[in-house]
Tab-separated table of C-alpha atoms in Angstrom:
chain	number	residue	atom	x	y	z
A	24	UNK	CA	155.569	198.645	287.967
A	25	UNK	CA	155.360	199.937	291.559
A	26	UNK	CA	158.014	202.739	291.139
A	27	UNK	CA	157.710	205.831	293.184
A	28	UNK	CA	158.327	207.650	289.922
A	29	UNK	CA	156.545	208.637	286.796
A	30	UNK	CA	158.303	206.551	283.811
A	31	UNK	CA	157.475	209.044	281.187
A	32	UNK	CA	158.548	212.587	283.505
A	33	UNK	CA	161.862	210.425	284.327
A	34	UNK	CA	162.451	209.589	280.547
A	35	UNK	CA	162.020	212.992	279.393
A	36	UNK	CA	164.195	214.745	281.257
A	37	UNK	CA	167.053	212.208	281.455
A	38	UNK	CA	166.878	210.241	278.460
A	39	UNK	CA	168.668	212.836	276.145
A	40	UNK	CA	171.030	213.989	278.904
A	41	UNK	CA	171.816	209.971	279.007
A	42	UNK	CA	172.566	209.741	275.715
A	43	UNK	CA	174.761	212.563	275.345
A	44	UNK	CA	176.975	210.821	278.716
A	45	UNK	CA	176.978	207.387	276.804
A	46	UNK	CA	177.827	209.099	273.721
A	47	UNK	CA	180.688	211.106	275.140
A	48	UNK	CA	182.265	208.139	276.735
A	49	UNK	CA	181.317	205.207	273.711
A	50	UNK	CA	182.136	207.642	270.902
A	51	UNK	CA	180.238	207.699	267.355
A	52	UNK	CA	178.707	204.336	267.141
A	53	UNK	CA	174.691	205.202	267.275
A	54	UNK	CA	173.375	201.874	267.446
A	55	UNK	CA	174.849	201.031	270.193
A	56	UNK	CA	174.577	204.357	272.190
A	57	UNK	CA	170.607	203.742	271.709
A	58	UNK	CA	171.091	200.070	273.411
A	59	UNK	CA	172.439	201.632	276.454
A	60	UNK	CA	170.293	203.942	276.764
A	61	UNK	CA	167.338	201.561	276.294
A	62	UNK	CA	169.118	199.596	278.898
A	63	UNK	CA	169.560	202.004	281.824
A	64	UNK	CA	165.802	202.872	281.351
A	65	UNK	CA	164.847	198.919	281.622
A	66	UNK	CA	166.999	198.667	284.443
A	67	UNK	CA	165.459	202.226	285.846
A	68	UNK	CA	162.045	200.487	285.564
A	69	UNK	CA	163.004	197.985	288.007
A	70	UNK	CA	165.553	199.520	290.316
A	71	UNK	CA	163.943	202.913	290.889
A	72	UNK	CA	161.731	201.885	293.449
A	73	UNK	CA	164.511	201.420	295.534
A	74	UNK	CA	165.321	205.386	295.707
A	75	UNK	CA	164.061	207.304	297.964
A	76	UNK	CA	165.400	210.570	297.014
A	77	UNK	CA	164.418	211.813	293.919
A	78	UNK	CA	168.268	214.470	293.842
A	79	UNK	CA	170.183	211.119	294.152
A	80	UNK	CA	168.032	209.926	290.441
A	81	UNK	CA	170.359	211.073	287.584
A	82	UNK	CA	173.755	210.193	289.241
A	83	UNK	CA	171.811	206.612	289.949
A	84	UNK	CA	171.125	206.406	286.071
A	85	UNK	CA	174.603	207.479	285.223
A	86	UNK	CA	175.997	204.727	287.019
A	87	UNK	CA	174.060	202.198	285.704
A	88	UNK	CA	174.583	203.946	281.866
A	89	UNK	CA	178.157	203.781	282.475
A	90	UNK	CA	178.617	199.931	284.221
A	91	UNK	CA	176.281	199.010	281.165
A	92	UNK	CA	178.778	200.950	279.178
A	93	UNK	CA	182.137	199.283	279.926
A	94	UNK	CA	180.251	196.091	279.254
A	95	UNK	CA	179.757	197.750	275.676
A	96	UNK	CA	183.452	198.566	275.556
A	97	UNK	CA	184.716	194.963	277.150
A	98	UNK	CA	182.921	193.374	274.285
A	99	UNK	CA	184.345	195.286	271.699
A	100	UNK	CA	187.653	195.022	273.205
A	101	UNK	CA	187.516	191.332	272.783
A	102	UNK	CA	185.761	191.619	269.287
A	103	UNK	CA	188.890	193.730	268.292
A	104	UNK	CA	191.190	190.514	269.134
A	105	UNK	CA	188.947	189.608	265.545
A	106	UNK	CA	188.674	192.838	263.496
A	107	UNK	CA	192.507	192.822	263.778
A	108	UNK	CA	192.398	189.802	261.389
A	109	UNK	CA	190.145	191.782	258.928
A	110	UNK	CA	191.306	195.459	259.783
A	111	UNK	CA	192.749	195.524	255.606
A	112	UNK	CA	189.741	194.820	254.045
A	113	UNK	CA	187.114	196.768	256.666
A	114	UNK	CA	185.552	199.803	255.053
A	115	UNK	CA	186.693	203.044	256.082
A	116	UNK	CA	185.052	203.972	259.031
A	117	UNK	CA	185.149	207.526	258.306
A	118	UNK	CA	185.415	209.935	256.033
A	119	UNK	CA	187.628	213.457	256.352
A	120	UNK	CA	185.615	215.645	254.793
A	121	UNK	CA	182.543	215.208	257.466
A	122	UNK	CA	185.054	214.806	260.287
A	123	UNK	CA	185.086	217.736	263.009
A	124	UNK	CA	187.452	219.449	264.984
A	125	UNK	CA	185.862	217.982	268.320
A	126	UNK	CA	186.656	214.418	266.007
A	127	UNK	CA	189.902	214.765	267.404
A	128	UNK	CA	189.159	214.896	271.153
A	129	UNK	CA	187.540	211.481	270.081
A	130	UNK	CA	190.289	209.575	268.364
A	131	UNK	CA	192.596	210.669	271.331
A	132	UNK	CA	190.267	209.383	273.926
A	133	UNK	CA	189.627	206.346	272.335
A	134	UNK	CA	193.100	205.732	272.702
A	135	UNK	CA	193.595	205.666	276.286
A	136	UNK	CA	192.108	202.827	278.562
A	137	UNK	CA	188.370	203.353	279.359
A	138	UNK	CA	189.276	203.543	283.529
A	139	UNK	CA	190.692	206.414	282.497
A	140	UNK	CA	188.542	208.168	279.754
A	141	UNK	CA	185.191	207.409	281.504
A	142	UNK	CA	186.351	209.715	284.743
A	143	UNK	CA	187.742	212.166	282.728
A	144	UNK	CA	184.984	212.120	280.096
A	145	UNK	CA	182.176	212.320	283.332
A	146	UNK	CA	184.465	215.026	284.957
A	147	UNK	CA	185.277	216.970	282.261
A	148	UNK	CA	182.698	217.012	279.599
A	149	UNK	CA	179.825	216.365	281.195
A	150	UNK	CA	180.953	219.020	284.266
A	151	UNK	CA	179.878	216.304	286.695
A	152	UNK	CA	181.490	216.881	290.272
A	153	UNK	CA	184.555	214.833	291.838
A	154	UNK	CA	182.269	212.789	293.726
A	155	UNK	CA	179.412	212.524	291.444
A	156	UNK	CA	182.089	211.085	289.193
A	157	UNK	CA	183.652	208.640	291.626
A	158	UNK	CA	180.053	207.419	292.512
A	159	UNK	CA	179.555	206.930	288.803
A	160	UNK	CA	182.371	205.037	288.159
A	161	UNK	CA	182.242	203.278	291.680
A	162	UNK	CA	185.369	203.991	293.039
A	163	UNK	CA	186.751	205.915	295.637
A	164	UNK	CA	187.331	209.903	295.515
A	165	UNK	CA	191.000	209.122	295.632
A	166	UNK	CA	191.268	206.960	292.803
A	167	UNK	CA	189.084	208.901	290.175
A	168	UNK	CA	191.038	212.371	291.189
A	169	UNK	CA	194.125	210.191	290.419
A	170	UNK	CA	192.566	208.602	287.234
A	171	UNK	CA	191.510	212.278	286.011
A	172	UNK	CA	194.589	213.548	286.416
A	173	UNK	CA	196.192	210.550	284.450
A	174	UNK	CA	194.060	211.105	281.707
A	175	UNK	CA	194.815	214.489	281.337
A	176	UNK	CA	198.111	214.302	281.483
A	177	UNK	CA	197.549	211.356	278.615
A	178	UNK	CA	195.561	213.656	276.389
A	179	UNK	CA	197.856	216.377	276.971
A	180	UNK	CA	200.881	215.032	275.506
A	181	UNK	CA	198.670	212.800	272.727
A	182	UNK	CA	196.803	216.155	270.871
A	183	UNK	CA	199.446	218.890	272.041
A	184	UNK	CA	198.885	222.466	271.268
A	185	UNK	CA	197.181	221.171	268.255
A	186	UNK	CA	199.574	221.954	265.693
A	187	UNK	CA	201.663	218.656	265.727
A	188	UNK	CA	198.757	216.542	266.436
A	189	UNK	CA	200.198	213.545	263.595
A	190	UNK	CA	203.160	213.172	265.314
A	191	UNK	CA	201.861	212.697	268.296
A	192	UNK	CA	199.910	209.613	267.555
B	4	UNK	CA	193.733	228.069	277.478
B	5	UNK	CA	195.422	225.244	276.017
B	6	UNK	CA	194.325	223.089	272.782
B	7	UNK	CA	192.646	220.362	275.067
B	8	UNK	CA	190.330	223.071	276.775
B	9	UNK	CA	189.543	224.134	273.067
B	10	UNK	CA	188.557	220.552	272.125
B	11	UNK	CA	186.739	220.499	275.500
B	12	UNK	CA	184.623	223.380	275.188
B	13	UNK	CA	183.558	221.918	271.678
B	14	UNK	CA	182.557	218.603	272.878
B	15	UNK	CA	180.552	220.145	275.523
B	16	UNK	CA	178.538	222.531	273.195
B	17	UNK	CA	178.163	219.484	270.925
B	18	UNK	CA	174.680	217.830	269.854
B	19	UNK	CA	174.971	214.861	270.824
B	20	UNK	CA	171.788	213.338	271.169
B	21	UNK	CA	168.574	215.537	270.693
B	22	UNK	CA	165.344	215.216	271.643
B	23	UNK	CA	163.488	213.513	269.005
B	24	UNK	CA	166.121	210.644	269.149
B	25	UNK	CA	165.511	210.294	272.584
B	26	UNK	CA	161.674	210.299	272.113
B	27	UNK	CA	161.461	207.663	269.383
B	28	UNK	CA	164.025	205.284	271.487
B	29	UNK	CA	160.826	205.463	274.263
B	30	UNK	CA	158.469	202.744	272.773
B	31	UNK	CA	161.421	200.234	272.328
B	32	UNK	CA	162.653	200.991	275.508
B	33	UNK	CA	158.844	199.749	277.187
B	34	UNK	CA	159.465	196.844	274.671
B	35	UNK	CA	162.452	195.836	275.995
B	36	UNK	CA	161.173	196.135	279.876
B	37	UNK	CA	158.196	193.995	278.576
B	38	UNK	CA	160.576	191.336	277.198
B	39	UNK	CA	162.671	191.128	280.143
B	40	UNK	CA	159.892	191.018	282.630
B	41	UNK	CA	158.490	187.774	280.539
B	42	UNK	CA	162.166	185.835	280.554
B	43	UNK	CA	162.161	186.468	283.969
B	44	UNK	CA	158.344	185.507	284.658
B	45	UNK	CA	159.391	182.232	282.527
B	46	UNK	CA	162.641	181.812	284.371
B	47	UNK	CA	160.634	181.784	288.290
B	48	UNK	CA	158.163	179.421	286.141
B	49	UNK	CA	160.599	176.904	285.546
B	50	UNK	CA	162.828	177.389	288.438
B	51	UNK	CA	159.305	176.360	290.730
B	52	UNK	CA	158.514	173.158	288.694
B	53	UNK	CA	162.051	172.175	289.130
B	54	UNK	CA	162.197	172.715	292.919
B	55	UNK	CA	158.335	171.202	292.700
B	56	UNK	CA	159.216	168.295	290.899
B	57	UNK	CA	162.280	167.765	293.424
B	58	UNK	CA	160.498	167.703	296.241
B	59	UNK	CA	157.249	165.214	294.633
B	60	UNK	CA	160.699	163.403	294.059
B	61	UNK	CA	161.682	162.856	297.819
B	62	UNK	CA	157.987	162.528	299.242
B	63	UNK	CA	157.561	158.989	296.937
B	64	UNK	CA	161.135	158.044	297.729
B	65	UNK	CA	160.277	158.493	301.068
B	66	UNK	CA	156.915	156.826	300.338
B	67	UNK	CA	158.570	153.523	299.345
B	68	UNK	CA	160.523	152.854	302.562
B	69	UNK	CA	157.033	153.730	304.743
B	70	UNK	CA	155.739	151.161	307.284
B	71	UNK	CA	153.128	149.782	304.681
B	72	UNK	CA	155.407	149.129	301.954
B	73	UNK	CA	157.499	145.508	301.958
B	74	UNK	CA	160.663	146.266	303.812
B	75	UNK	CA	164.255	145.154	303.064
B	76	UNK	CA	163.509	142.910	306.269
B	77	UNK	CA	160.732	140.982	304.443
B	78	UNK	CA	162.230	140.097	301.459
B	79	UNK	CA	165.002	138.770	303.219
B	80	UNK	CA	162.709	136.343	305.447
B	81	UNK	CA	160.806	135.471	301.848
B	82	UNK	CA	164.481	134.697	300.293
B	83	UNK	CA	165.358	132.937	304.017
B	84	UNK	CA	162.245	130.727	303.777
B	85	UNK	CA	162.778	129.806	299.678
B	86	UNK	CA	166.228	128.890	300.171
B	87	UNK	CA	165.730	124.803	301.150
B	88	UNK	CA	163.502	124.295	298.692
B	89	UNK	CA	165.430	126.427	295.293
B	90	UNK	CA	169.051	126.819	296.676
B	91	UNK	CA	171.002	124.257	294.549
B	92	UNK	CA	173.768	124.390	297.446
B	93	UNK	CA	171.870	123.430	300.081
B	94	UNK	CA	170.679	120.466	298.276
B	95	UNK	CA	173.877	119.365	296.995
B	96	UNK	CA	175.173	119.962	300.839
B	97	UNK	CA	171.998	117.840	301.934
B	98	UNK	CA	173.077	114.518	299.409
B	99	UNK	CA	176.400	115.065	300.626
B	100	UNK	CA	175.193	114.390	303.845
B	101	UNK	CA	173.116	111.282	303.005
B	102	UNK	CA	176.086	109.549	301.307
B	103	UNK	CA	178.490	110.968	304.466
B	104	UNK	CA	175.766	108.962	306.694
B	105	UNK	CA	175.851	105.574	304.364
B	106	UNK	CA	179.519	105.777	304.463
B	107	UNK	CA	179.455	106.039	307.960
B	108	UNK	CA	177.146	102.944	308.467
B	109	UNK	CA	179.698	101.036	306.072
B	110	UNK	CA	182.295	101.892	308.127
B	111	UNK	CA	180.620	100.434	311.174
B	112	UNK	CA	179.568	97.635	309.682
B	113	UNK	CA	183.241	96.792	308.490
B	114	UNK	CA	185.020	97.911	312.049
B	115	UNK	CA	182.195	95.566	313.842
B	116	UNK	CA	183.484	92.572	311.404
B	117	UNK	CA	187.158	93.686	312.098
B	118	UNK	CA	186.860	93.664	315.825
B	119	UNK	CA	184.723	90.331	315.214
B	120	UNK	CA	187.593	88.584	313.452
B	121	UNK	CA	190.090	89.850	315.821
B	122	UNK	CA	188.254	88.444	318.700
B	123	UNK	CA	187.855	85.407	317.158
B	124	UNK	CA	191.451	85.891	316.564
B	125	UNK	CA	192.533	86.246	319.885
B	126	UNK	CA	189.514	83.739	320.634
B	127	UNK	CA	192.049	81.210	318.752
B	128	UNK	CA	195.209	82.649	320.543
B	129	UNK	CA	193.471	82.005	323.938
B	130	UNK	CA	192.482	78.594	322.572
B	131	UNK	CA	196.208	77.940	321.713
């Protein structure tokens, strides 16, 4: 496909670290997470011949995993307007007894608004620098130390010291 | 450290997404870049006929209005020159005319005999 770089060397060694970003940031919905993923590497197929610098490759793909990613979560925003009509007789989506500790991060960041949770999830989480971040989430260094911050502050009063973490739903 | 931090250093030591899920997502991944390089292929197909088909449009409207083909000009003269013969108004303008012309000669006729009586009128007067 006249890229300057060898598909199956590139999928190897970003593909999982991909789909742990998307899965950070989406939450526990597999099907989807394997979309996006499929996605950015379609999109890497084409685009990559356009970079140059092979440093500048993973925080390339992580920009185009996460646009493709608030796509994802715009949709099911919308689709919510829907499930809200059905939310009584929906399954339960999941069960205590196989829920985790780290669950609990989850439900709290699924809770604030994605502008926020994708910064703080890159930052954060994934240990992704203040600028790798902001070129991620195309905006400026200003706003995503701002946004960060925000989210922190969110998360910090939503889960608490952990003790009280009903009541602070 | 504070409860977040906890949670934090959790998520980050997580599995999230391990290798052989990452592997088997590989063929469909080359599926999909197959499928989306044939929409597109189809999509530059049809986009050319269209801009093709628009432009074999203007060369034969073009065509028509060339200096071989009958002009506007033409059929005008042809509908000029079939007019005496087929336009019911001229005709019915033309037997106007013919009866305008008879009357005309009537008239004369009559104003000749009126000035001839008055003559012979004043003929009399003069007599008497």
């Amino acid at each position: 496909m006249g890229t300057a770089f060898d598909f199956d060397a590139l999928y190897a060694t970003y593909a999982r670290y991909l789909g742990g970003v998307v899965f950070r940031i989406v939450g526990r919905r597999d099907g989807e997470i394997d979309d996006i993923v499929q996605e950015t590497f379609v999109d890497a197929l084409e685009g990559l011949a356009r970079i140059h610098d092979p440093s500048a490759v993973r925080s390339w793909l992580v920009t185009v995993a996460v646009r493709r990613t608030r796509r994802l979560l715009a949709r099911r925003r919308r689709l919510a307007l829907f499930a809200f009509w059905t939310r009584d007789f929906a399954p339960a989506s999941s069960d205590p007894r196989t829920r985790e500790p780290v669950d609990e991060l989850y439900d709290a960041l699924e809770r604030i608004p994605e502008d926020l949770r994708i910064p703080w999830t890159l930052h954060r989480v994934e240990q992704l620098s203040l600028p790798e971040t902001a070129a991620a989430c195309e905006v400026s260094l200003a706003t995503v130390k701002r946004r960060i911050a925000e989210a922190e502050e969110r998360l910090e009063r939503r889960l608490g010291n952990g003790t009280k973490k009903e009541g602070a739903r | 450290m504070s409860h977040l931090d906890d949670l934090v250093g959790l998520a980050r030591a997580e599995r999230t997404f391990d290798a052989d899920r990452a592997a088997g997502l590989r063929s469909g991944t080359l599926v999909r870049a197959k499928q989306r390089a044939r929409r597109r292929l189809l999509v530059r197909r049809a986009g050319a006929a269209i801009i093709a088909g628009a432009f074999v449009g203007l060369i034969l409207l073009r065509g028509a209005s060339a200096p071989g083909a009958p002009s506007s000009e033409g059929i005008g003269a042809a509908s000029v020159e079939l007019r005496p013969e087929h336009d019911s108004t001229s005709s019915v303008a033309s037997a106007g005319s013919r009866e305008g012309e008879a009357f005309a000669e009537r008239s004369a006729a009559a104003h000749d005999a009126e000035l001839a009586a008055i003559a012979i009128g004043d003929g009399g007067y003069a007599r008497d």
